[in-house]
CSV table of C-alpha atoms in Angstrom, one decimal:
chain,number,residue,atom,x,y,z
A,1,MET,CA,-98.5,50.0,-137.4
A,2,HIS,CA,-96.7,53.6,-136.2
A,3,SER,CA,-99.4,56.2,-134.6
A,4,LYS,CA,-96.5,58.9,-134.7
A,5,SER,CA,-93.8,60.2,-137.3
A,6,LYS,CA,-90.8,61.7,-135.8
A,7,PRO,CA,-90.1,65.3,-136.7
A,8,GLY,CA,-89.6,66.9,-140.5
A,9,PHE,CA,-90.9,63.8,-142.4
A,10,ILE,CA,-94.3,63.0,-143.3
A,11,ARG,CA,-96.4,60.0,-144.1
A,12,LEU,CA,-96.6,59.3,-147.8
A,13,ASN,CA,-100.5,58.7,-147.7
A,14,THR,CA,-100.3,62.2,-147.1
A,15,LEU,CA,-98.0,63.4,-149.6
A,16,ALA,CA,-99.6,61.2,-152.1
A,17,PHE,CA,-103.0,62.7,-151.8
A,18,ALA,CA,-101.2,66.8,-151.1
A,19,ALA,CA,-100.1,65.8,-155.4
A,20,ALA,CA,-102.9,64.2,-156.6
A,21,LEU,CA,-104.9,66.8,-155.1
A,22,ALA,CA,-102.5,69.4,-156.4
A,23,LEU,CA,-102.3,68.7,-160.5
A,24,ALA,CA,-106.6,67.8,-160.4
A,25,CYS,CA,-106.9,71.3,-159.5
A,26,THR,CA,-104.1,72.4,-161.8
A,27,LEU,CA,-105.7,70.1,-164.7
A,28,ALA,CA,-109.1,71.7,-163.4
A,29,LEU,CA,-107.9,75.6,-164.4
A,30,LEU,CA,-106.3,73.6,-167.4
A,31,PHE,CA,-108.6,72.4,-168.9
A,32,CYS,CA,-111.9,73.4,-168.0
A,33,GLY,CA,-111.1,77.6,-167.0
A,34,CYS,CA,-113.3,80.4,-166.6
A,35,GLN,CA,-115.2,80.6,-170.1
A,36,SER,CA,-118.9,80.9,-170.3
A,37,LYS,CA,-120.6,77.5,-172.1
A,38,ALA,CA,-121.1,79.6,-175.1
A,39,GLU,CA,-118.1,81.0,-175.0
A,40,LYS,CA,-116.1,77.8,-174.9
A,41,GLU,CA,-115.7,76.1,-177.9
A,42,LYS,CA,-113.5,72.0,-178.1
A,43,ARG,CA,-110.7,71.8,-178.4
A,44,ASN,CA,-108.5,70.1,-181.6
A,45,ILE,CA,-107.0,66.8,-179.9
A,46,THR,CA,-105.3,64.4,-182.5
A,47,PHE,CA,-103.8,61.4,-181.7
A,48,ASP,CA,-100.4,63.1,-182.8
A,49,ALA,CA,-100.7,65.6,-179.8
A,50,VAL,CA,-101.4,63.3,-177.3
A,51,TRP,CA,-98.8,61.5,-178.9
A,52,GLN,CA,-96.2,64.3,-178.6
A,53,LEU,CA,-97.6,65.4,-174.9
A,54,VAL,CA,-96.7,61.4,-174.0
A,55,ASN,CA,-93.2,61.7,-175.3
A,56,ALA,CA,-92.7,65.1,-173.9
A,57,LEU,CA,-93.8,64.1,-170.6
A,58,VAL,CA,-92.0,60.1,-170.6
A,59,GLU,CA,-88.6,61.2,-169.5
A,60,PRO,CA,-89.0,63.9,-166.7
A,61,ALA,CA,-92.4,61.2,-165.3
A,62,LEU,CA,-89.8,58.7,-165.0
A,63,ASP,CA,-87.2,61.6,-163.5
A,64,ALA,CA,-89.3,62.2,-161.0
A,65,MET,CA,-90.2,59.0,-160.0
A,66,ASP,CA,-86.7,57.5,-159.7
A,67,ARG,CA,-86.7,61.2,-157.5
A,68,VAL,CA,-89.1,59.8,-155.4
A,69,ARG,CA,-87.5,56.6,-154.8
A,70,ARG,CA,-84.2,57.8,-153.9
A,71,SER,CA,-86.4,59.6,-151.7
A,72,LEU,CA,-88.3,57.1,-149.8
A,73,ARG,CA,-86.8,55.5,-146.1
A,74,VAL,CA,-88.7,52.1,-145.2
A,75,ARG,CA,-88.6,52.6,-141.5
A,76,CYS,CA,-90.4,49.2,-141.1
A,77,LEU,CA,-90.8,46.2,-143.0
A,78,ALA,CA,-92.2,43.6,-141.2
A,79,LEU,CA,-93.9,40.6,-142.8
A,80,HIS,CA,-94.6,37.1,-141.3
A,81,LEU,CA,-96.1,34.6,-143.1
A,82,VAL,CA,-97.2,30.8,-141.9
A,83,ILE,CA,-97.9,28.6,-144.7
A,84,SER,CA,-99.5,25.5,-143.3
A,85,ASP,CA,-102.9,22.9,-145.5
A,86,PRO,CA,-104.2,19.7,-144.0
A,87,ASN,CA,-102.0,18.2,-147.1
A,88,PRO,CA,-98.2,17.8,-145.9
A,89,ALA,CA,-96.8,17.4,-149.4
A,90,VAL,CA,-98.4,20.1,-150.5
A,91,ALA,CA,-97.8,22.8,-147.8
A,92,ALA,CA,-93.9,22.2,-147.8
A,93,ARG,CA,-94.5,23.1,-152.0
A,94,ARG,CA,-96.3,25.9,-151.1
A,95,TYR,CA,-93.3,26.8,-149.0
A,96,GLY,CA,-90.7,26.4,-151.5
A,97,LYS,CA,-92.9,28.6,-154.2
A,98,LEU,CA,-93.2,31.3,-151.3
A,99,ASN,CA,-89.7,31.1,-151.2
A,100,ALA,CA,-88.3,31.4,-154.8
A,101,VAL,CA,-90.6,34.0,-155.1
A,102,LEU,CA,-90.1,36.3,-151.8
A,103,TRP,CA,-86.4,36.3,-151.4
A,104,PRO,CA,-86.0,38.0,-154.7
A,105,LEU,CA,-88.3,39.7,-154.6
A,106,ILE,CA,-87.2,41.8,-151.1
A,107,ALA,CA,-83.5,41.7,-152.6
A,108,VAL,CA,-85.3,44.4,-155.2
A,109,VAL,CA,-87.2,45.9,-152.5
A,110,GLU,CA,-83.9,46.8,-151.4
A,111,ASN,CA,-82.1,47.6,-153.8
A,112,LEU,CA,-84.4,50.2,-154.8
A,113,VAL,CA,-85.2,52.2,-152.0
A,114,THR,CA,-83.8,52.5,-148.3
A,115,VAL,CA,-84.6,49.6,-145.7
A,116,GLU,CA,-83.9,50.6,-141.9
A,117,ARG,CA,-85.4,47.7,-140.5
A,118,ARG,CA,-86.3,44.4,-142.1
A,119,ASP,CA,-88.0,41.8,-140.7
A,120,VAL,CA,-89.2,38.8,-143.2
A,121,ARG,CA,-90.4,35.1,-141.8
A,122,ALA,CA,-91.5,32.9,-143.7
A,123,ASP,CA,-93.1,29.6,-141.9
A,124,LEU,CA,-94.1,26.4,-142.1
A,125,ASP,CA,-96.8,25.3,-139.9
A,126,PHE,CA,-98.5,21.7,-140.5
A,127,ALA,CA,-100.6,21.9,-137.6
A,128,ALA,CA,-102.3,24.7,-138.6
A,129,HIS,CA,-105.4,24.0,-141.0
A,130,GLN,CA,-105.1,27.7,-142.9
A,131,SER,CA,-102.0,30.0,-144.2
A,132,ARG,CA,-101.9,33.5,-142.2
A,133,ALA,CA,-100.0,36.7,-143.3
A,134,GLU,CA,-99.3,39.8,-141.5
A,135,GLY,CA,-97.6,42.3,-142.2
A,136,GLU,CA,-96.1,45.9,-141.7
A,137,LEU,CA,-94.9,48.8,-143.7
A,138,PHE,CA,-93.7,52.3,-142.0
A,139,ILE,CA,-92.5,54.6,-145.2
A,140,THR,CA,-91.1,58.0,-145.1
A,141,MET,CA,-89.8,60.6,-147.0
A,142,ARG,CA,-89.2,64.5,-145.7
A,143,LEU,CA,-91.0,66.8,-146.7
A,144,TYR,CA,-88.4,69.2,-147.7
A,145,HIS,CA,-87.8,66.5,-150.4
A,146,GLY,CA,-91.7,66.3,-151.6
A,147,VAL,CA,-91.5,70.6,-151.9
A,148,LEU,CA,-88.2,70.0,-154.1
A,149,ILE,CA,-88.7,67.4,-156.3
A,150,LEU,CA,-92.6,69.3,-157.0
A,151,LEU,CA,-90.7,72.8,-158.2
A,152,ALA,CA,-88.0,70.7,-159.7
A,153,ASP,CA,-89.7,68.1,-161.7
A,154,GLY,CA,-93.2,69.8,-161.4
A,155,LEU,CA,-92.1,72.6,-164.0
A,156,LYS,CA,-90.6,70.4,-165.9
A,157,LEU,CA,-94.2,68.1,-166.4
A,158,LEU,CA,-95.6,71.5,-166.8
A,159,ARG,CA,-94.2,73.1,-169.6
A,160,PRO,CA,-95.0,70.3,-172.3
A,161,VAL,CA,-98.6,70.4,-170.8
A,162,LEU,CA,-98.5,73.8,-171.3
A,163,GLU,CA,-97.1,73.4,-175.1
A,164,PHE,CA,-99.8,70.2,-175.5
A,165,MET,CA,-102.7,73.0,-174.7
A,166,LYS,CA,-101.6,75.9,-177.0
A,167,THR,CA,-101.2,73.4,-179.8
A,168,THR,CA,-105.0,72.0,-179.7
A,169,LYS,CA,-106.4,75.3,-178.8
A,170,PRO,CA,-109.6,75.9,-180.7
A,171,VAL,CA,-108.9,77.9,-183.6
A,172,LYS,CA,-111.8,80.4,-184.0
A,173,ASN,CA,-114.0,81.0,-187.3
A,174,THR,CA,-112.1,84.3,-188.9
A,175,GLU,CA,-115.8,84.7,-190.5
A,176,GLU,CA,-117.1,85.6,-187.1
A,177,LYS,CA,-114.1,87.9,-186.4
A,178,THR,CA,-114.8,90.1,-189.7
A,179,GLU,CA,-118.5,90.1,-189.1
A,180,ALA,CA,-117.8,91.3,-185.2
A,181,LYS,CA,-114.8,94.1,-186.8
A,182,LYS,CA,-118.0,95.2,-189.3
A,183,ASP,CA,-120.4,95.9,-186.8
A,184,THR,CA,-118.2,98.0,-184.5
Protein backbone atom coordinates (compact mmCIF):
# COMPACT_ATOMS: atom_id res chain seq x y z
CA MET A 1 0.00 0.00 0.00
CA HIS A 2 1.07 3.58 -0.55
CA SER A 3 1.99 5.24 2.71
CA LYS A 4 1.96 8.82 1.48
CA SER A 5 -0.43 10.63 -0.77
CA LYS A 6 0.38 13.60 -2.94
CA PRO A 7 -0.42 17.09 -1.63
CA GLY A 8 -3.95 18.15 -2.45
CA PHE A 9 -5.32 14.64 -2.20
CA ILE A 10 -7.14 12.96 0.62
CA ARG A 11 -7.61 9.27 1.17
CA LEU A 12 -11.12 8.01 0.51
CA ASN A 13 -11.51 6.43 3.92
CA THR A 14 -10.79 9.78 5.60
CA LEU A 15 -13.29 11.53 3.35
CA ALA A 16 -15.90 8.84 3.97
CA PHE A 17 -15.34 9.13 7.72
CA ALA A 18 -15.71 12.91 7.61
CA ALA A 19 -18.89 12.70 5.52
CA ALA A 20 -20.38 10.06 7.83
CA LEU A 21 -19.52 12.14 10.89
CA ALA A 22 -21.08 15.27 9.37
CA LEU A 23 -24.21 13.33 8.42
CA ALA A 24 -24.49 11.80 11.89
CA CYS A 25 -24.12 15.21 13.57
CA THR A 26 -26.72 16.78 11.28
CA LEU A 27 -29.21 13.99 11.86
CA ALA A 28 -28.59 14.09 15.60
CA LEU A 29 -29.30 17.81 15.67
CA LEU A 30 -32.39 17.48 13.51
CA PHE A 31 -33.97 14.52 15.26
CA CYS A 32 -32.82 15.02 18.84
CA GLY A 33 -32.90 18.78 19.26
CA CYS A 34 -32.41 20.45 22.62
CA GLN A 35 -35.80 19.69 24.15
CA SER A 36 -36.34 18.01 27.47
CA LYS A 37 -38.18 14.72 27.63
CA ALA A 38 -41.32 16.41 28.96
CA GLU A 39 -41.41 18.87 26.06
CA LYS A 40 -40.57 16.31 23.41
CA GLU A 41 -43.56 14.92 21.58
CA LYS A 42 -43.64 12.13 19.08
CA ARG A 43 -43.46 13.05 15.44
CA ASN A 44 -46.34 12.20 13.16
CA ILE A 45 -44.33 9.92 10.86
CA THR A 46 -46.46 8.13 8.32
CA PHE A 47 -45.59 5.79 5.49
CA ASP A 48 -46.60 8.46 2.95
CA ALA A 49 -44.29 11.03 4.55
CA VAL A 50 -41.36 8.61 4.52
CA TRP A 51 -42.15 7.59 0.92
CA GLN A 52 -42.16 11.25 -0.16
CA LEU A 53 -38.82 11.77 1.61
CA VAL A 54 -37.29 8.75 -0.13
CA ASN A 55 -38.61 9.87 -3.52
CA ALA A 56 -37.29 13.38 -2.96
CA LEU A 57 -33.85 12.07 -1.93
CA VAL A 58 -33.35 9.58 -4.77
CA GLU A 59 -32.40 12.01 -7.54
CA PRO A 60 -30.06 14.26 -5.47
CA ALA A 61 -28.41 11.19 -3.92
CA LEU A 62 -27.79 9.65 -7.34
CA ASP A 63 -26.38 12.96 -8.60
CA ALA A 64 -24.06 13.14 -5.58
CA MET A 65 -22.90 9.55 -6.09
CA ASP A 66 -22.25 10.27 -9.77
CA ARG A 67 -20.16 13.32 -8.88
CA VAL A 68 -18.20 11.27 -6.35
CA ARG A 69 -17.65 8.54 -8.95
CA ARG A 70 -16.34 11.06 -11.49
CA SER A 71 -13.98 12.66 -8.98
CA LEU A 72 -12.43 9.39 -7.79
CA ARG A 73 -9.03 8.41 -9.13
CA VAL A 74 -7.74 4.88 -8.79
CA ARG A 75 -3.99 5.39 -8.60
CA CYS A 76 -3.16 1.71 -8.35
CA LEU A 77 -5.28 -1.35 -9.02
CA ALA A 78 -3.17 -4.46 -8.52
CA LEU A 79 -4.65 -7.93 -8.30
CA HIS A 80 -2.67 -11.15 -8.54
CA LEU A 81 -4.66 -14.37 -8.48
CA VAL A 82 -3.20 -17.86 -8.58
CA ILE A 83 -5.70 -20.63 -9.17
CA SER A 84 -4.74 -24.12 -8.10
CA ASP A 85 -6.31 -27.39 -7.05
CA PRO A 86 -4.97 -30.91 -6.50
CA ASN A 87 -7.15 -31.98 -9.43
CA PRO A 88 -5.83 -30.24 -12.60
CA ALA A 89 -9.19 -30.45 -14.40
CA VAL A 90 -10.97 -28.64 -11.56
CA ALA A 91 -8.21 -26.02 -11.47
CA ALA A 92 -8.56 -25.43 -15.22
CA ARG A 93 -12.35 -25.04 -14.93
CA ARG A 94 -11.98 -22.58 -12.03
CA TYR A 95 -9.40 -20.63 -14.03
CA GLY A 96 -11.80 -20.39 -17.00
CA LYS A 97 -14.70 -19.26 -14.80
CA LEU A 98 -12.48 -16.68 -13.11
CA ASN A 99 -11.43 -15.20 -16.46
CA ALA A 100 -15.05 -15.15 -17.63
CA VAL A 101 -15.98 -12.98 -14.63
CA LEU A 102 -12.78 -11.02 -13.96
CA TRP A 103 -12.10 -9.29 -17.27
CA PRO A 104 -15.63 -7.96 -17.91
CA LEU A 105 -15.65 -6.75 -14.30
CA ILE A 106 -12.34 -4.94 -14.79
CA ALA A 107 -13.74 -3.31 -17.96
CA VAL A 108 -16.77 -2.06 -15.99
CA VAL A 109 -14.54 -0.64 -13.25
CA GLU A 110 -12.36 1.15 -15.80
CA ASN A 111 -15.45 2.65 -17.44
CA LEU A 112 -16.83 3.88 -14.11
CA VAL A 113 -13.71 5.46 -12.58
CA THR A 114 -10.35 6.66 -13.85
CA VAL A 115 -7.73 3.94 -13.35
CA GLU A 116 -4.19 5.23 -13.74
CA ARG A 117 -2.21 2.03 -13.19
CA ARG A 118 -3.68 -1.43 -13.58
CA ASP A 119 -1.84 -4.66 -12.92
CA VAL A 120 -4.26 -7.58 -12.93
CA ARG A 121 -3.01 -11.11 -13.44
CA ALA A 122 -4.69 -14.47 -13.17
CA ASP A 123 -2.34 -17.44 -13.22
CA LEU A 124 -2.88 -21.17 -13.16
CA ASP A 125 -0.60 -23.30 -10.96
CA PHE A 126 -1.04 -27.07 -11.14
CA ALA A 127 1.68 -27.73 -8.54
CA ALA A 128 0.27 -25.65 -5.68
CA HIS A 129 -2.30 -27.13 -3.35
CA GLN A 130 -4.15 -23.93 -2.52
CA SER A 131 -5.29 -20.86 -4.45
CA ARG A 132 -4.09 -17.46 -3.33
CA ALA A 133 -4.85 -13.82 -4.02
CA GLU A 134 -3.00 -10.57 -3.42
CA GLY A 135 -4.25 -7.12 -4.17
CA GLU A 136 -3.70 -3.43 -3.74
CA LEU A 137 -6.13 -0.61 -4.30
CA PHE A 138 -5.19 3.04 -3.85
CA ILE A 139 -8.07 5.50 -4.37
CA THR A 140 -7.75 9.27 -4.14
CA MET A 141 -10.07 12.20 -4.41
CA ARG A 142 -9.15 15.85 -4.45
CA LEU A 143 -10.22 17.64 -1.30
CA TYR A 144 -11.87 20.50 -3.12
CA HIS A 145 -13.95 18.02 -5.17
CA GLY A 146 -15.29 16.59 -1.92
CA VAL A 147 -16.07 20.05 -0.55
CA LEU A 148 -17.80 21.09 -3.78
CA ILE A 149 -19.87 17.92 -3.82
CA LEU A 150 -20.80 18.44 -0.18
CA LEU A 151 -21.83 22.04 -0.81
CA ALA A 152 -23.67 21.43 -4.08
CA ASP A 153 -25.42 18.19 -3.29
CA GLY A 154 -25.52 18.46 0.50
CA LEU A 155 -27.93 21.36 0.29
CA LYS A 156 -30.07 19.50 -2.24
CA LEU A 157 -30.20 16.55 0.15
CA LEU A 158 -30.89 18.72 3.19
CA ARG A 159 -33.96 20.48 1.73
CA PRO A 160 -36.18 17.33 1.54
CA VAL A 161 -35.08 16.30 5.04
CA LEU A 162 -36.08 19.69 6.42
CA GLU A 163 -39.43 19.52 4.63
CA PHE A 164 -39.94 16.05 6.11
CA MET A 165 -39.15 17.43 9.56
CA LYS A 166 -41.69 20.23 9.02
CA THR A 167 -44.47 17.92 7.82
CA THR A 168 -43.94 15.41 10.62
CA LYS A 169 -43.74 18.07 13.31
CA PRO A 170 -45.73 17.09 16.38
CA VAL A 171 -49.09 18.85 16.59
CA LYS A 172 -49.61 20.48 19.94
CA ASN A 173 -52.95 19.99 21.54
CA THR A 174 -55.21 23.04 21.05
CA GLU A 175 -56.81 22.47 24.48
CA GLU A 176 -53.41 22.87 26.16
CA LYS A 177 -52.85 26.14 24.31
CA THR A 178 -56.23 27.58 25.32
CA GLU A 179 -55.71 26.54 28.96
CA ALA A 180 -52.28 28.20 29.01
CA LYS A 181 -53.82 31.43 27.63
CA LYS A 182 -56.60 31.39 30.26
CA ASP A 183 -54.10 30.99 33.11
CA THR A 184 -52.18 34.11 32.07
